[in-house]
Amino acid sequence: MRNIKLKVTYDGSCFHGFQVQPGLTTIQGLLEEGIQALTGETVKVIGSGRTDAGVHALGQVVNFRTTSSIPIARWKPALNSRLPKEVRVIEAQEVPEEFHARYSAVAKSYRYLIVTEAPVNPVLDRYSWRIDKPLDRKAMQEAARLLIGRHDFAAFQTSGSSAQTTIRRVIRSELSLIQGVFPPAWGETTVLAYDITADGFLYNMVRNIVGWLVKVGEGTLDVAEAAKIFAAGDRSLVGKPAPACGLWLMEVQY
Amino acid sequence: MRNIKLKVTYDGSCFHGFQVQPGLTTIQGLLEEGIQALTGETVKVIGSGRTDAGVHALGQVVNFRTTSSIPIARWKPALNSRLPKEVRVIEAQEVPEEFHARYSAVAKSYRYLIVTEAPVNPVLDRYSWRIDKPLDRKAMQEAARLLIGRHDFAAFQTSGSSAQTTIRRVIRSELSLIQGVFPPAWGETTVLAYDITADGFLYNMVRNIVGWLVKVGEGTLDVAEAAKIFAAGDRSLVGKPAPACGLWLMEVQY
């Protein structure tokens, strides 16, 4: 059996998340159908993680096993010709038998986009969270830095998760401003980006962190209170997770 | 009766074009339903023009007549709360009885976005036309300039139109490069924008012009041949119209 690794990018607004669900269009489902159409085999596509409905990916990684002899260079164009244009295979690679998109991952990076006080822009709103008031970026940055290192992230886990431990190591957690035109028909806009890299993520962790950061930015929580909530590990104190549409899976490291 | 003018922006990828069609979600249909929900009246929304399925708008203009006494400042928030987030009312204005979104328009501006040789980007592909080869921008610019002035644009009219004359005056017809990050999760990309302003447009005129310009850019036509096709007024020589997703209705002037 060959083991094939794919790097995939998608616009999550068009699909019901990553994981196969009967009767719904999902990324995993589309990839499995595409591979089946190419090889005649029923394959199981393993993702680095499940992205929820509405979450986008710049660099999702998946793998699957096949007996097909299709040359490795053919997989990308052949699959892309069978996928909707909102899902694109960026690269295909043959990997050792033991490679597993989920268990072999050593780190993952997410970006969350927030737009404040920007002119009405329905396109940008598909890919970010619009908050119609100014945010205190300095306070948010301070709160974001609290997360760096090895900590218990139970406060940011939505229940229903099967994770055995809520300890994770966060390598990067910071805010920055991105200036640009999104899409190119609009004028210049400034977007607030929150970047987080960790050795693993709990269910809804990034969206819960962003909800908590925005409370700090709005002044509902000061940094000391935010730190207490994080330390207490009580999900109920964190508030609502940020909407899915602002979240981007940027990269998976192996 | 009051006459209300709305400026509306939308992401056309989510809808079946502007014009009401039974069983399909259209911009006109959504606006008429929203107004009916607010006023209880069945209104007819008049657009500056119909945008096809997939065509986006930054500044579409519509008007409708109502006996409702809702203060003018309330229309924008009230309608936006009833519309999907991919359609936004930017402004509402009370206008004289004789104002007609279509017949009162004196000029309209469109932009068409083309992406060449950019990294895979399914989000940008929703809003532009991807051409995976270099284009000769200088030749395209030369061809674009041929259109400026008062001419017969029959060559760029898709049949099935009811226009009484195919003479139009083009005020602006030019190409430019836009640099930026679209969306903000991606790196910097360069997009080729074609801007055209005219006193009116024939059916599919911009998309047919862009198809013709791209033939020039690819070298399939040289500028002299392109000029001949334009002058001949024969639609069959122009080739396929450019895809709808790259087209943006930017502004309507009154």
mmCIF file of C-alpha atoms in Angstrom, chain A:
data_model
loop_
_atom_site.group_PDB
_atom_site.id
_atom_site.type_symbol
_atom_site.label_atom_id
_atom_site.label_comp_id
_atom_site.label_asym_id
_atom_site.label_seq_id
_atom_site.Cartn_x
_atom_site.Cartn_y
_atom_site.Cartn_z
ATOM 1 C CA MET A 1 0.000 0.000 0.000
ATOM 2 C CA ARG A 2 1.200 3.503 -0.799
ATOM 3 C CA ASN A 3 0.629 6.254 1.719
ATOM 4 C CA ILE A 4 -0.170 9.611 0.093
ATOM 5 C CA LYS A 5 -0.062 12.925 1.903
ATOM 6 C CA LEU A 6 -1.954 15.907 0.502
ATOM 7 C CA LYS A 7 -1.794 19.562 1.430
ATOM 8 C CA VAL A 8 -5.217 21.092 0.862
ATOM 9 C CA THR A 9 -6.630 24.618 0.949
ATOM 10 C CA TYR A 10 -10.344 25.446 1.136
ATOM 11 C CA ASP A 11 -12.942 28.118 1.592
ATOM 12 C CA GLY A 12 -14.897 26.717 4.516
ATOM 13 C CA SER A 13 -17.968 28.885 3.929
ATOM 14 C CA CYS A 14 -19.105 26.517 1.212
ATOM 15 C CA PHE A 15 -19.026 23.256 3.180
ATOM 16 C CA HIS A 16 -20.317 21.513 6.278
ATOM 17 C CA GLY A 17 -16.889 21.231 7.849
ATOM 18 C CA PHE A 18 -14.179 18.672 7.321
ATOM 19 C CA GLN A 19 -15.682 15.457 8.609
ATOM 20 C CA VAL A 20 -17.937 13.245 6.477
ATOM 21 C CA GLN A 21 -21.623 13.627 7.295
ATOM 22 C CA PRO A 22 -24.363 11.788 5.414
ATOM 23 C CA GLY A 23 -26.101 14.001 2.870
ATOM 24 C CA LEU A 24 -23.844 17.006 3.477
ATOM 25 C CA THR A 25 -20.903 18.293 1.465
ATOM 26 C CA THR A 26 -17.721 18.057 3.516
ATOM 27 C CA ILE A 27 -14.039 18.343 2.699
ATOM 28 C CA GLN A 28 -13.298 14.759 3.723
ATOM 29 C CA GLY A 29 -16.275 13.548 1.700
ATOM 30 C CA LEU A 30 -15.196 15.457 -1.407
ATOM 31 C CA LEU A 31 -11.635 14.138 -1.159
ATOM 32 C CA GLU A 32 -12.801 10.554 -0.625
ATOM 33 C CA GLU A 33 -15.173 10.793 -3.609
ATOM 34 C CA GLY A 34 -12.456 12.324 -5.766
ATOM 35 C CA ILE A 35 -9.973 9.572 -4.882
ATOM 36 C CA GLN A 36 -12.591 6.891 -5.443
ATOM 37 C CA ALA A 37 -13.377 8.324 -8.874
ATOM 38 C CA LEU A 38 -9.671 8.169 -9.729
ATOM 39 C CA THR A 39 -8.763 4.796 -8.304
ATOM 40 C CA GLY A 40 -12.004 2.874 -7.959
ATOM 41 C CA GLU A 41 -11.009 2.257 -4.337
ATOM 42 C CA THR A 42 -12.986 3.237 -1.263
ATOM 43 C CA VAL A 43 -10.431 5.091 0.822
ATOM 44 C CA LYS A 44 -10.502 6.700 4.230
ATOM 45 C CA VAL A 45 -8.996 10.174 4.235
ATOM 46 C CA ILE A 46 -7.354 11.094 7.535
ATOM 47 C CA GLY A 47 -7.140 14.807 8.342
ATOM 48 C CA SER A 48 -4.703 16.560 10.690
ATOM 49 C CA GLY A 49 -7.845 17.582 12.525
ATOM 50 C CA ARG A 50 -11.470 18.352 11.853
ATOM 51 C CA THR A 51 -12.290 21.893 10.954
ATOM 52 C CA ASP A 52 -15.840 22.925 11.842
ATOM 53 C CA ALA A 53 -18.367 24.190 9.314
ATOM 54 C CA GLY A 54 -17.290 27.637 8.136
ATOM 55 C CA VAL A 55 -13.635 27.281 9.161
ATOM 56 C CA HIS A 56 -11.178 27.835 6.305
ATOM 57 C CA ALA A 57 -7.834 26.228 5.632
ATOM 58 C CA LEU A 58 -4.738 27.463 3.940
ATOM 59 C CA GLY A 59 -2.721 24.335 4.670
ATOM 60 C CA GLN A 60 -4.814 21.428 5.902
ATOM 61 C CA VAL A 61 -2.934 18.116 5.649
ATOM 62 C CA VAL A 62 -4.503 14.716 5.014
ATOM 63 C CA ASN A 63 -3.275 11.251 4.131
ATOM 64 C CA PHE A 64 -4.779 8.095 2.673
ATOM 65 C CA ARG A 65 -3.638 4.637 1.651
ATOM 66 C CA THR A 66 -4.027 3.296 -1.860
ATOM 67 C CA THR A 67 -2.861 0.469 -4.119
ATOM 68 C CA SER A 68 -3.190 2.759 -7.141
ATOM 69 C CA SER A 69 -0.094 3.188 -9.280
ATOM 70 C CA ILE A 70 -0.986 6.744 -10.377
ATOM 71 C CA PRO A 71 2.346 8.630 -10.498
ATOM 72 C CA ILE A 72 2.704 11.047 -7.596
ATOM 73 C CA ALA A 73 2.863 14.103 -9.887
ATOM 74 C CA ARG A 74 -0.575 13.239 -11.304
ATOM 75 C CA TRP A 75 -2.512 13.279 -8.030
ATOM 76 C CA LYS A 76 -2.718 17.052 -7.662
ATOM 77 C CA PRO A 77 -4.088 17.881 -11.149
ATOM 78 C CA ALA A 78 -6.271 14.766 -11.290
ATOM 79 C CA LEU A 79 -7.908 15.453 -7.928
ATOM 80 C CA ASN A 80 -8.272 19.178 -8.586
ATOM 81 C CA SER A 81 -10.153 18.455 -11.785
ATOM 82 C CA ARG A 82 -12.678 16.479 -9.685
ATOM 83 C CA LEU A 83 -13.027 18.945 -6.802
ATOM 84 C CA PRO A 84 -15.105 22.141 -6.623
ATOM 85 C CA LYS A 85 -12.904 25.191 -7.062
ATOM 86 C CA GLU A 86 -13.326 26.098 -3.378
ATOM 87 C CA VAL A 87 -11.152 23.083 -2.458
ATOM 88 C CA ARG A 88 -7.679 22.828 -3.973
ATOM 89 C CA VAL A 89 -4.931 20.288 -3.525
ATOM 90 C CA ILE A 90 -1.684 22.283 -3.234
ATOM 91 C CA GLU A 91 0.693 19.357 -3.149
ATOM 92 C CA ALA A 92 0.794 15.574 -3.091
ATOM 93 C CA GLN A 93 3.649 13.565 -1.681
ATOM 94 C CA GLU A 94 4.348 9.898 -1.089
ATOM 95 C CA VAL A 95 5.162 9.368 2.586
ATOM 96 C CA PRO A 96 6.401 6.445 4.712
ATOM 97 C CA GLU A 97 3.813 3.904 5.791
ATOM 98 C CA GLU A 98 3.767 5.147 9.391
ATOM 99 C CA PHE A 99 2.857 8.748 8.504
ATOM 100 C CA HIS A 100 -0.521 9.725 9.992
ATOM 101 C CA ALA A 101 -1.887 13.213 9.284
ATOM 102 C CA ARG A 102 -3.250 13.523 12.804
ATOM 103 C CA TYR A 103 -0.899 11.570 15.070
ATOM 104 C CA SER A 104 2.330 12.546 13.300
ATOM 105 C CA ALA A 105 1.618 16.289 13.576
ATOM 106 C CA VAL A 106 3.988 18.076 15.963
ATOM 107 C CA ALA A 107 2.426 21.539 15.761
ATOM 108 C CA LYS A 108 -0.430 23.406 14.145
ATOM 109 C CA SER A 109 -0.918 27.078 13.413
ATOM 110 C CA TYR A 110 -4.205 28.931 13.224
ATOM 111 C CA ARG A 111 -4.998 32.505 12.349
ATOM 112 C CA TYR A 112 -8.150 34.307 13.412
ATOM 113 C CA LEU A 113 -9.216 37.466 11.569
ATOM 114 C CA ILE A 114 -11.118 40.306 13.222
ATOM 115 C CA VAL A 115 -12.394 43.397 11.474
ATOM 116 C CA THR A 116 -13.337 46.497 13.431
ATOM 117 C CA GLU A 117 -14.839 49.732 12.211
ATOM 118 C CA ALA A 118 -14.262 48.864 8.545
ATOM 119 C CA PRO A 119 -16.642 49.955 5.792
ATOM 120 C CA VAL A 120 -19.411 47.489 4.983
ATOM 121 C CA ASN A 121 -17.823 44.594 3.102
ATOM 122 C CA PRO A 122 -19.801 41.378 2.710
ATOM 123 C CA VAL A 123 -16.838 39.562 1.170
ATOM 124 C CA LEU A 124 -14.484 40.283 4.041
ATOM 125 C CA ASP A 125 -17.275 39.263 6.432
ATOM 126 C CA ARG A 126 -17.221 35.751 4.998
ATOM 127 C CA TYR A 127 -13.651 35.382 6.190
ATOM 128 C CA SER A 128 -13.503 37.349 9.420
ATOM 129 C CA TRP A 129 -15.414 38.405 12.528
ATOM 130 C CA ARG A 130 -16.800 41.934 12.372
ATOM 131 C CA ILE A 131 -16.897 43.817 15.668
ATOM 132 C CA ASP A 132 -18.345 47.282 15.353
ATOM 133 C CA LYS A 133 -16.414 48.931 18.154
ATOM 134 C CA PRO A 134 -12.771 49.732 18.817
ATOM 135 C CA LEU A 135 -10.710 47.058 20.576
ATOM 136 C CA ASP A 136 -7.854 47.685 22.986
ATOM 137 C CA ARG A 137 -5.109 45.844 21.128
ATOM 138 C CA LYS A 138 -2.504 46.415 23.805
ATOM 139 C CA ALA A 139 -4.611 44.682 26.444
ATOM 140 C CA MET A 140 -5.436 41.848 24.010
ATOM 141 C CA GLN A 141 -1.755 41.403 23.226
ATOM 142 C CA GLU A 142 -0.995 41.164 26.934
ATOM 143 C CA ALA A 143 -3.693 38.550 27.459
ATOM 144 C CA ALA A 144 -2.557 36.640 24.365
ATOM 145 C CA ARG A 145 0.983 36.388 25.773
ATOM 146 C CA LEU A 146 -0.312 34.694 28.943
ATOM 147 C CA LEU A 147 -1.012 31.614 26.855
ATOM 148 C CA ILE A 148 2.547 31.047 25.681
ATOM 149 C CA GLY A 149 4.166 27.979 27.229
ATOM 150 C CA ARG A 150 2.897 24.717 28.670
ATOM 151 C CA HIS A 151 -0.453 25.218 30.390
ATOM 152 C CA ASP A 152 -3.786 23.631 31.141
ATOM 153 C CA PHE A 153 -6.172 24.975 28.512
ATOM 154 C CA ALA A 154 -9.335 23.475 30.054
ATOM 155 C CA ALA A 155 -10.869 26.970 30.191
ATOM 156 C CA PHE A 156 -10.891 27.044 26.404
ATOM 157 C CA GLN A 157 -12.278 23.585 25.680
ATOM 158 C CA THR A 158 -15.869 23.248 24.563
ATOM 159 C CA SER A 159 -17.430 20.222 26.256
ATOM 160 C CA GLY A 160 -18.033 17.073 24.274
ATOM 161 C CA SER A 161 -14.362 16.604 23.566
ATOM 162 C CA SER A 162 -12.609 13.308 24.079
ATOM 163 C CA ALA A 163 -9.138 14.746 24.736
ATOM 164 C CA GLN A 164 -7.289 12.783 27.421
ATOM 165 C CA THR A 165 -5.449 15.788 28.737
ATOM 166 C CA THR A 166 -6.097 19.494 28.501
ATOM 167 C CA ILE A 167 -2.402 20.358 28.781
ATOM 168 C CA ARG A 168 -0.941 21.908 25.629
ATOM 169 C CA ARG A 169 2.173 23.823 24.723
ATOM 170 C CA VAL A 170 1.565 27.129 22.955
ATOM 171 C CA ILE A 171 4.574 28.335 20.971
ATOM 172 C CA ARG A 172 3.137 31.504 19.472
ATOM 173 C CA SER A 173 0.192 33.652 20.531
ATOM 174 C CA GLU A 174 0.154 37.163 19.151
ATOM 175 C CA LEU A 175 -1.820 39.858 17.439
ATOM 176 C CA SER A 176 -0.839 41.874 14.424
ATOM 177 C CA LEU A 177 -2.423 44.273 11.969
ATOM 178 C CA ILE A 178 -2.648 43.355 8.311
ATOM 179 C CA GLN A 179 -3.276 46.089 5.818
ATOM 180 C CA GLY A 180 -4.595 45.368 2.380
ATOM 181 C CA VAL A 181 -7.508 45.308 0.028
ATOM 182 C CA PHE A 182 -9.919 42.425 0.495
ATOM 183 C CA PRO A 183 -11.166 41.752 -2.066
ATOM 184 C CA PRO A 184 -9.295 43.802 -4.667
ATOM 185 C CA ALA A 185 -12.430 45.756 -5.553
ATOM 186 C CA TRP A 186 -12.594 47.427 -2.151
ATOM 187 C CA GLY A 187 -10.421 50.163 -0.736
ATOM 188 C CA GLU A 188 -7.715 49.551 1.832
ATOM 189 C CA THR A 189 -8.860 47.886 5.055
ATOM 190 C CA THR A 190 -7.041 47.001 8.252
ATOM 191 C CA VAL A 191 -7.622 43.566 9.704
ATOM 192 C CA LEU A 192 -6.589 42.370 13.138
ATOM 193 C CA ALA A 193 -5.000 38.916 12.963
ATOM 194 C CA TYR A 194 -4.495 36.634 15.942
ATOM 195 C CA ASP A 195 -1.895 33.917 15.329
ATOM 196 C CA ILE A 196 -1.534 30.884 17.521
ATOM 197 C CA THR A 197 0.764 27.879 17.169
ATOM 198 C CA ALA A 198 0.608 24.938 19.573
ATOM 199 C CA ASP A 199 1.552 21.283 19.756
ATOM 200 C CA GLY A 200 -2.150 20.501 19.729
ATOM 201 C CA PHE A 201 -5.554 22.099 20.172
ATOM 202 C CA LEU A 202 -8.591 21.193 22.237
ATOM 203 C CA TYR A 203 -12.053 21.243 20.730
ATOM 204 C CA ASN A 204 -12.981 24.848 19.825
ATOM 205 C CA MET A 205 -9.853 26.092 21.577
ATOM 206 C CA VAL A 206 -8.929 28.887 19.170
ATOM 207 C CA ARG A 207 -12.467 30.203 18.892
ATOM 208 C CA ASN A 208 -12.829 30.176 22.685
ATOM 209 C CA ILE A 209 -9.510 31.973 23.095
ATOM 210 C CA VAL A 210 -10.549 34.628 20.590
ATOM 211 C CA GLY A 211 -13.916 35.118 22.360
ATOM 212 C CA TRP A 212 -11.965 35.674 25.591
ATOM 213 C CA LEU A 213 -9.453 38.012 23.912
ATOM 214 C CA VAL A 214 -12.239 40.113 22.431
ATOM 215 C CA LYS A 215 -13.799 40.491 25.904
ATOM 216 C CA VAL A 216 -10.447 41.906 26.986
ATOM 217 C CA GLY A 217 -10.306 44.144 23.931
ATOM 218 C CA GLU A 218 -13.794 45.475 24.579
ATOM 219 C CA GLY A 219 -12.951 46.117 28.237
ATOM 220 C CA THR A 220 -15.469 43.593 29.620
ATOM 221 C CA LEU A 221 -12.525 41.817 31.271
ATOM 222 C CA ASP A 222 -9.258 43.380 32.345
ATOM 223 C CA VAL A 223 -6.066 41.393 31.824
ATOM 224 C CA ALA A 224 -5.880 40.307 35.481
ATOM 225 C CA GLU A 225 -9.453 38.967 35.388
ATOM 226 C CA ALA A 226 -8.747 37.255 32.070
ATOM 227 C CA ALA A 227 -5.673 35.604 33.603
ATOM 228 C CA LYS A 228 -7.786 34.322 36.511
ATOM 229 C CA ILE A 229 -10.354 32.784 34.177
ATOM 230 C CA PHE A 230 -7.594 31.074 32.213
ATOM 231 C CA ALA A 231 -6.032 29.731 35.411
ATOM 232 C CA ALA A 232 -9.383 28.619 36.860
ATOM 233 C CA GLY A 233 -9.937 26.318 33.894
ATOM 234 C CA ASP A 234 -13.656 26.974 33.960
ATOM 235 C CA ARG A 235 -15.092 27.080 30.453
ATOM 236 C CA SER A 236 -18.319 28.706 31.642
ATOM 237 C CA LEU A 237 -16.440 31.908 32.535
ATOM 238 C CA VAL A 238 -14.935 32.369 29.066
ATOM 239 C CA GLY A 239 -18.143 33.225 27.219
ATOM 240 C CA LYS A 240 -19.158 32.425 23.677
ATOM 241 C CA PRO A 241 -16.617 31.141 21.137
ATOM 242 C CA ALA A 242 -15.791 33.486 18.269
ATOM 243 C CA PRO A 243 -17.644 32.687 15.014
ATOM 244 C CA ALA A 244 -16.204 29.964 12.771
ATOM 245 C CA CYS A 245 -15.899 32.167 9.672
ATOM 246 C CA GLY A 246 -12.907 34.114 11.045
ATOM 247 C CA LEU A 247 -10.811 31.003 11.653
ATOM 248 C CA TRP A 248 -8.085 29.736 9.334
ATOM 249 C CA LEU A 249 -6.014 26.587 9.707
ATOM 250 C CA MET A 250 -2.727 27.922 8.397
ATOM 251 C CA GLU A 251 -0.179 25.139 8.665
ATOM 252 C CA VAL A 252 0.480 21.714 10.121
ATOM 253 C CA GLN A 253 4.037 20.806 11.019
ATOM 254 C CA TYR A 254 5.439 17.264 11.026
#
